[in-house]
């Protein structure tokens, strides 16, 4: 039996990373988003960091106007970012932790410490008609806390699995967290460090409705082009769903 369709959201941050290396107009993240949609992506993800290291404010505004599938706006739960989300009303906002010294997001939100801030942010976004998601570690306590805060969805951090895909504990943690999240009525997404080489076992987890994948796709696009890079990972996801592993 095949599993239900799993959405692919392509994160186009690192198209902007290449552009910002020269502070030039090219490559354009919006043009990249259009190619991803042409290739069959179900949505586009972009992270506006507080230090503006890749995606810029104008990119988010242009993406909100140009994306025809769905836009997932990743950001920290700050007043500045929430105000922008309220103004643009993307399809969804995924709230993520952010430390300026990190190269990339290294773990899930500290839900206990940030609970009041996150609860207020979720309420603001929901009043604006924006779906909310929290980027969390694959941990039962974190899943339950996310549900208690009122999030519509969780995005499970797949970094530990991507770093140690041969360790069955990393995959089991994702499967268990996904099952718990779904049982609590939340949509379950996942992402970070996924590629054609390692996406299969994660894509095969039945409760995961959506994968957010960026760096591997942008890197592969250097060699085969954006359209083919998206199609490659889409095929890998679909093949894994057909295998029905979990």
mmCIF file of N, CA and C in Angstrom, residues 62-138:
data_model
loop_
_atom_site.group_PDB
_atom_site.id
_atom_site.type_symbol
_atom_site.label_atom_id
_atom_site.label_comp_id
_atom_site.label_asym_id
_atom_site.label_seq_id
_atom_site.Cartn_x
_atom_site.Cartn_y
_atom_site.Cartn_z
ATOM 1 N N UNK A 62 8.893 40.149 -2.353
ATOM 2 C CA UNK A 62 8.739 39.701 -3.734
ATOM 3 C C UNK A 62 8.258 38.255 -3.800
ATOM 4 N N UNK A 63 8.766 37.411 -2.906
ATOM 5 C CA UNK A 63 8.311 36.024 -2.874
ATOM 6 C C UNK A 63 6.831 35.936 -2.514
ATOM 7 N N UNK A 64 6.398 36.746 -1.562
ATOM 8 C CA UNK A 64 4.991 36.730 -1.163
ATOM 9 C C UNK A 64 4.088 37.085 -2.335
ATOM 10 N N UNK A 65 4.587 37.938 -3.225
ATOM 11 C CA UNK A 65 3.794 38.327 -4.391
ATOM 12 C C UNK A 65 3.913 37.339 -5.540
ATOM 13 N N UNK A 66 5.054 36.656 -5.637
ATOM 14 C CA UNK A 66 5.333 35.847 -6.828
ATOM 15 C C UNK A 66 5.010 34.367 -6.676
ATOM 16 N N UNK A 67 5.135 33.826 -5.482
ATOM 17 C CA UNK A 67 4.938 32.379 -5.289
ATOM 18 C C UNK A 67 3.481 32.014 -5.548
ATOM 19 N N UNK A 68 3.268 31.019 -6.376
ATOM 20 C CA UNK A 68 1.908 30.608 -6.738
ATOM 21 C C UNK A 68 1.462 29.339 -6.022
ATOM 22 N N UNK A 69 2.386 28.657 -5.352
ATOM 23 C CA UNK A 69 2.041 27.448 -4.599
ATOM 24 C C UNK A 69 1.757 27.843 -3.154
ATOM 25 N N UNK A 70 2.755 27.863 -2.322
ATOM 26 C CA UNK A 70 2.609 28.254 -0.923
ATOM 27 C C UNK A 70 3.954 28.772 -0.442
ATOM 28 N N UNK A 71 3.926 29.784 0.409
ATOM 29 C CA UNK A 71 5.155 30.360 0.956
ATOM 30 C C UNK A 71 5.224 30.088 2.446
ATOM 31 N N UNK A 72 6.304 29.433 2.851
ATOM 32 C CA UNK A 72 6.602 29.190 4.255
ATOM 33 C C UNK A 72 7.709 30.149 4.669
ATOM 34 N N UNK A 73 7.375 31.091 5.531
ATOM 35 C CA UNK A 73 8.301 32.128 5.982
ATOM 36 C C UNK A 73 8.912 31.673 7.309
ATOM 37 N N UNK A 74 10.209 31.356 7.292
ATOM 38 C CA UNK A 74 10.917 30.985 8.517
ATOM 39 C C UNK A 74 11.492 32.239 9.163
ATOM 40 N N UNK A 75 11.341 32.338 10.480
ATOM 41 C CA UNK A 75 11.865 33.511 11.176
ATOM 42 C C UNK A 75 11.906 33.249 12.673
ATOM 43 N N UNK A 76 12.628 34.125 13.359
ATOM 44 C CA UNK A 76 12.611 34.117 14.818
ATOM 45 C C UNK A 76 11.333 34.819 15.289
ATOM 46 N N UNK A 77 10.938 34.541 16.517
ATOM 47 C CA UNK A 77 9.689 35.104 17.059
ATOM 48 C C UNK A 77 9.936 36.490 17.638
ATOM 49 N N UNK A 78 10.380 37.411 16.782
ATOM 50 C CA UNK A 78 10.620 38.786 17.202
ATOM 51 C C UNK A 78 9.506 39.684 16.679
ATOM 52 N N UNK A 79 9.334 40.840 17.306
ATOM 53 C CA UNK A 79 8.294 41.769 16.864
ATOM 54 C C UNK A 79 8.512 42.191 15.421
ATOM 55 N N UNK A 80 9.770 42.414 15.036
ATOM 56 C CA UNK A 80 10.077 42.829 13.669
ATOM 57 C C UNK A 80 9.588 41.785 12.670
ATOM 58 N N UNK A 81 9.911 40.520 12.912
ATOM 59 C CA UNK A 81 9.544 39.462 11.976
ATOM 60 C C UNK A 81 8.043 39.201 11.993
ATOM 61 N N UNK A 82 7.442 39.246 13.155
ATOM 62 C CA UNK A 82 6.008 39.002 13.237
ATOM 63 C C UNK A 82 5.223 40.094 12.522
ATOM 64 N N UNK A 83 5.679 41.335 12.649
ATOM 65 C CA UNK A 83 5.006 42.437 11.959
ATOM 66 C C UNK A 83 5.079 42.255 10.446
ATOM 67 N N UNK A 84 6.219 41.791 9.947
ATOM 68 C CA UNK A 84 6.357 41.554 8.516
ATOM 69 C C UNK A 84 5.424 40.424 8.075
ATOM 70 N N UNK A 85 5.361 39.375 8.872
ATOM 71 C CA UNK A 85 4.475 38.259 8.545
ATOM 72 C C UNK A 85 3.011 38.692 8.550
ATOM 73 N N UNK A 86 2.644 39.517 9.514
ATOM 74 C CA UNK A 86 1.266 40.008 9.569
ATOM 75 C C UNK A 86 0.923 40.839 8.338
ATOM 76 N N UNK A 87 1.900 41.597 7.857
ATOM 77 C CA UNK A 87 1.666 42.438 6.684
ATOM 78 C C UNK A 87 1.577 41.616 5.404
ATOM 79 N N UNK A 88 2.437 40.595 5.269
ATOM 80 C CA UNK A 88 2.511 39.828 4.024
ATOM 81 C C UNK A 88 1.580 38.628 4.000
ATOM 82 N N UNK A 89 1.255 38.105 5.149
ATOM 83 C CA UNK A 89 0.378 36.943 5.277
ATOM 84 C C UNK A 89 0.784 35.786 4.365
ATOM 85 N N UNK A 90 1.971 35.231 4.589
ATOM 86 C CA UNK A 90 2.354 34.036 3.840
ATOM 87 C C UNK A 90 1.447 32.869 4.221
ATOM 88 N N UNK A 91 1.559 31.779 3.501
ATOM 89 C CA UNK A 91 0.748 30.601 3.821
ATOM 90 C C UNK A 91 1.019 30.126 5.244
ATOM 91 N N UNK A 92 2.291 30.110 5.624
ATOM 92 C CA UNK A 92 2.678 29.613 6.942
ATOM 93 C C UNK A 92 3.914 30.351 7.425
ATOM 94 N N UNK A 93 4.065 30.392 8.731
ATOM 95 C CA UNK A 93 5.295 30.879 9.362
ATOM 96 C C UNK A 93 5.827 29.766 10.246
ATOM 97 N N UNK A 94 7.087 29.417 10.035
ATOM 98 C CA UNK A 94 7.764 28.463 10.914
ATOM 99 C C UNK A 94 8.699 29.244 11.813
ATOM 100 N N UNK A 95 8.440 29.195 13.104
ATOM 101 C CA UNK A 95 9.276 29.895 14.079
ATOM 102 C C UNK A 95 10.473 29.021 14.418
ATOM 103 N N UNK A 96 11.652 29.620 14.319
ATOM 104 C CA UNK A 96 12.894 28.869 14.478
ATOM 105 C C UNK A 96 13.807 29.571 15.487
ATOM 106 N N UNK A 97 14.719 28.825 16.122
ATOM 107 C CA UNK A 97 15.708 29.464 16.987
ATOM 108 C C UNK A 97 16.766 30.152 16.133
ATOM 109 N N UNK A 98 17.401 31.134 16.691
ATOM 110 C CA UNK A 98 18.407 31.842 15.916
ATOM 111 C C UNK A 98 19.522 32.351 16.823
ATOM 112 N N UNK A 99 20.752 31.980 16.482
ATOM 113 C CA UNK A 99 21.935 32.502 17.158
ATOM 114 C C UNK A 99 22.871 33.030 16.082
ATOM 115 N N UNK A 100 23.301 34.261 16.223
ATOM 116 C CA UNK A 100 24.046 34.902 15.143
ATOM 117 C C UNK A 100 25.374 34.221 14.855
ATOM 118 N N UNK A 101 25.947 33.545 15.866
ATOM 119 C CA UNK A 101 27.256 32.941 15.656
ATOM 120 C C UNK A 101 27.176 31.601 14.928
ATOM 121 N N UNK A 102 25.987 31.019 14.793
ATOM 122 C CA UNK A 102 25.886 29.708 14.172
ATOM 123 C C UNK A 102 25.950 29.821 12.650
ATOM 124 N N UNK A 103 26.498 28.772 12.027
ATOM 125 C CA UNK A 103 26.537 28.739 10.560
ATOM 126 C C UNK A 103 25.150 28.475 10.012
ATOM 127 N N UNK A 104 24.433 27.533 10.641
ATOM 128 C CA UNK A 104 23.057 27.216 10.269
ATOM 129 C C UNK A 104 22.324 26.832 11.541
ATOM 130 N N UNK A 105 21.037 26.638 11.466
ATOM 131 C CA UNK A 105 20.250 26.301 12.650
ATOM 132 C C UNK A 105 20.702 24.948 13.186
ATOM 133 N N UNK A 106 21.119 24.937 14.445
ATOM 134 C CA UNK A 106 21.764 23.744 14.999
ATOM 135 C C UNK A 106 20.867 22.910 15.895
ATOM 136 N N UNK A 107 19.652 23.338 16.136
ATOM 137 C CA UNK A 107 18.772 22.557 16.992
ATOM 138 C C UNK A 107 17.395 23.174 17.043
ATOM 139 N N UNK A 108 16.479 22.490 17.726
ATOM 140 C CA UNK A 108 15.121 22.984 17.815
ATOM 141 C C UNK A 108 14.974 24.088 18.848
ATOM 142 N N UNK A 109 13.798 24.681 18.855
ATOM 143 C CA UNK A 109 13.480 25.729 19.819
ATOM 144 C C UNK A 109 13.523 25.199 21.250
ATOM 145 N N UNK A 110 13.941 26.064 22.172
ATOM 146 C CA UNK A 110 13.843 25.771 23.599
ATOM 147 C C UNK A 110 12.444 26.204 24.031
ATOM 148 N N UNK A 111 11.497 25.289 23.915
ATOM 149 C CA UNK A 111 10.100 25.653 24.100
ATOM 150 C C UNK A 111 9.781 26.057 25.532
ATOM 151 N N UNK A 112 10.438 25.441 26.493
ATOM 152 C CA UNK A 112 10.157 25.784 27.889
ATOM 153 C C UNK A 112 10.601 27.204 28.201
ATOM 154 N N UNK A 113 11.814 27.551 27.787
ATOM 155 C CA UNK A 113 12.334 28.886 28.077
ATOM 156 C C UNK A 113 11.582 29.970 27.317
ATOM 157 N N UNK A 114 11.221 29.674 26.073
ATOM 158 C CA UNK A 114 10.614 30.693 25.209
ATOM 159 C C UNK A 114 9.091 30.612 25.171
ATOM 160 N N UNK A 115 8.483 29.848 26.060
ATOM 161 C CA UNK A 115 7.039 29.592 25.970
ATOM 162 C C UNK A 115 6.195 30.858 25.905
ATOM 163 N N UNK A 116 6.376 31.852 26.788
ATOM 164 C CA UNK A 116 5.510 33.034 26.708
ATOM 165 C C UNK A 116 5.642 33.779 25.377
ATOM 166 N N UNK A 117 6.870 33.921 24.899
ATOM 167 C CA UNK A 117 7.108 34.602 23.628
ATOM 168 C C UNK A 117 6.478 33.828 22.471
ATOM 169 N N UNK A 118 6.638 32.513 22.475
ATOM 170 C CA UNK A 118 6.107 31.699 21.391
ATOM 171 C C UNK A 118 4.585 31.654 21.422
ATOM 172 N N UNK A 119 4.010 31.577 22.606
ATOM 173 C CA UNK A 119 2.547 31.548 22.710
ATOM 174 C C UNK A 119 1.946 32.832 22.135
ATOM 175 N N UNK A 120 2.563 33.972 22.477
ATOM 176 C CA UNK A 120 2.084 35.250 21.949
ATOM 177 C C UNK A 120 2.268 35.326 20.438
ATOM 178 N N UNK A 121 3.411 34.834 19.946
ATOM 179 C CA UNK A 121 3.685 34.872 18.503
ATOM 180 C C UNK A 121 2.682 34.017 17.741
ATOM 181 N N UNK A 122 2.403 32.832 18.236
ATOM 182 C CA UNK A 122 1.438 31.942 17.583
ATOM 183 C C UNK A 122 0.065 32.595 17.536
ATOM 184 N N UNK A 123 -0.336 33.201 18.636
ATOM 185 C CA UNK A 123 -1.648 33.854 18.671
ATOM 186 C C UNK A 123 -1.715 35.010 17.668
ATOM 187 N N UNK A 124 -0.653 35.804 17.589
ATOM 188 C CA UNK A 124 -0.628 36.914 16.627
ATOM 189 C C UNK A 124 -0.764 36.414 15.198
ATOM 190 N N UNK A 125 -0.001 35.387 14.870
ATOM 191 C CA UNK A 125 -0.021 34.871 13.507
ATOM 192 C C UNK A 125 -1.373 34.245 13.168
ATOM 193 N N UNK A 126 -1.944 33.530 14.100
ATOM 194 C CA UNK A 126 -3.241 32.901 13.839
ATOM 195 C C UNK A 126 -4.335 33.951 13.673
ATOM 196 N N UNK A 127 -4.247 35.049 14.420
ATOM 197 C CA UNK A 127 -5.221 36.128 14.224
ATOM 198 C C UNK A 127 -5.097 36.732 12.828
ATOM 199 N N UNK A 128 -3.885 36.689 12.268
ATOM 200 C CA UNK A 128 -3.656 37.211 10.918
ATOM 201 C C UNK A 128 -4.010 36.193 9.843
ATOM 202 N N UNK A 129 -4.455 35.021 10.246
ATOM 203 C CA UNK A 129 -4.830 33.993 9.284
ATOM 204 C C UNK A 129 -3.659 33.208 8.739
ATOM 205 N N UNK A 130 -2.555 33.160 9.483
ATOM 206 C CA UNK A 130 -1.337 32.476 9.038
ATOM 207 C C UNK A 130 -1.168 31.196 9.844
ATOM 208 N N UNK A 131 -0.950 30.085 9.158
ATOM 209 C CA UNK A 131 -0.669 28.830 9.843
ATOM 210 C C UNK A 131 0.684 28.911 10.536
ATOM 211 N N UNK A 132 0.804 28.244 11.672
ATOM 212 C CA UNK A 132 2.024 28.319 12.464
ATOM 213 C C UNK A 132 2.667 26.954 12.624
ATOM 214 N N UNK A 133 3.997 26.962 12.637
ATOM 215 C CA UNK A 133 4.766 25.747 12.857
ATOM 216 C C UNK A 133 5.947 26.088 13.752
ATOM 217 N N UNK A 134 6.336 25.148 14.582
ATOM 218 C CA UNK A 134 7.497 25.311 15.462
ATOM 219 C C UNK A 134 8.557 24.304 15.075
ATOM 220 N N UNK A 135 9.792 24.773 14.911
ATOM 221 C CA UNK A 135 10.921 23.911 14.577
ATOM 222 C C UNK A 135 11.464 23.326 15.869
ATOM 223 N N UNK A 136 11.323 22.012 16.040
ATOM 224 C CA UNK A 136 11.647 21.391 17.320
ATOM 225 C C UNK A 136 12.508 20.154 17.124
ATOM 226 N N UNK A 137 13.167 19.753 18.204
ATOM 227 C CA UNK A 137 13.889 18.488 18.204
ATOM 228 C C UNK A 137 12.885 17.334 18.253
ATOM 229 N N UNK A 138 13.313 16.184 17.777
ATOM 230 C CA UNK A 138 12.455 14.987 17.769
ATOM 231 C C UNK A 138 12.427 14.400 19.173
#
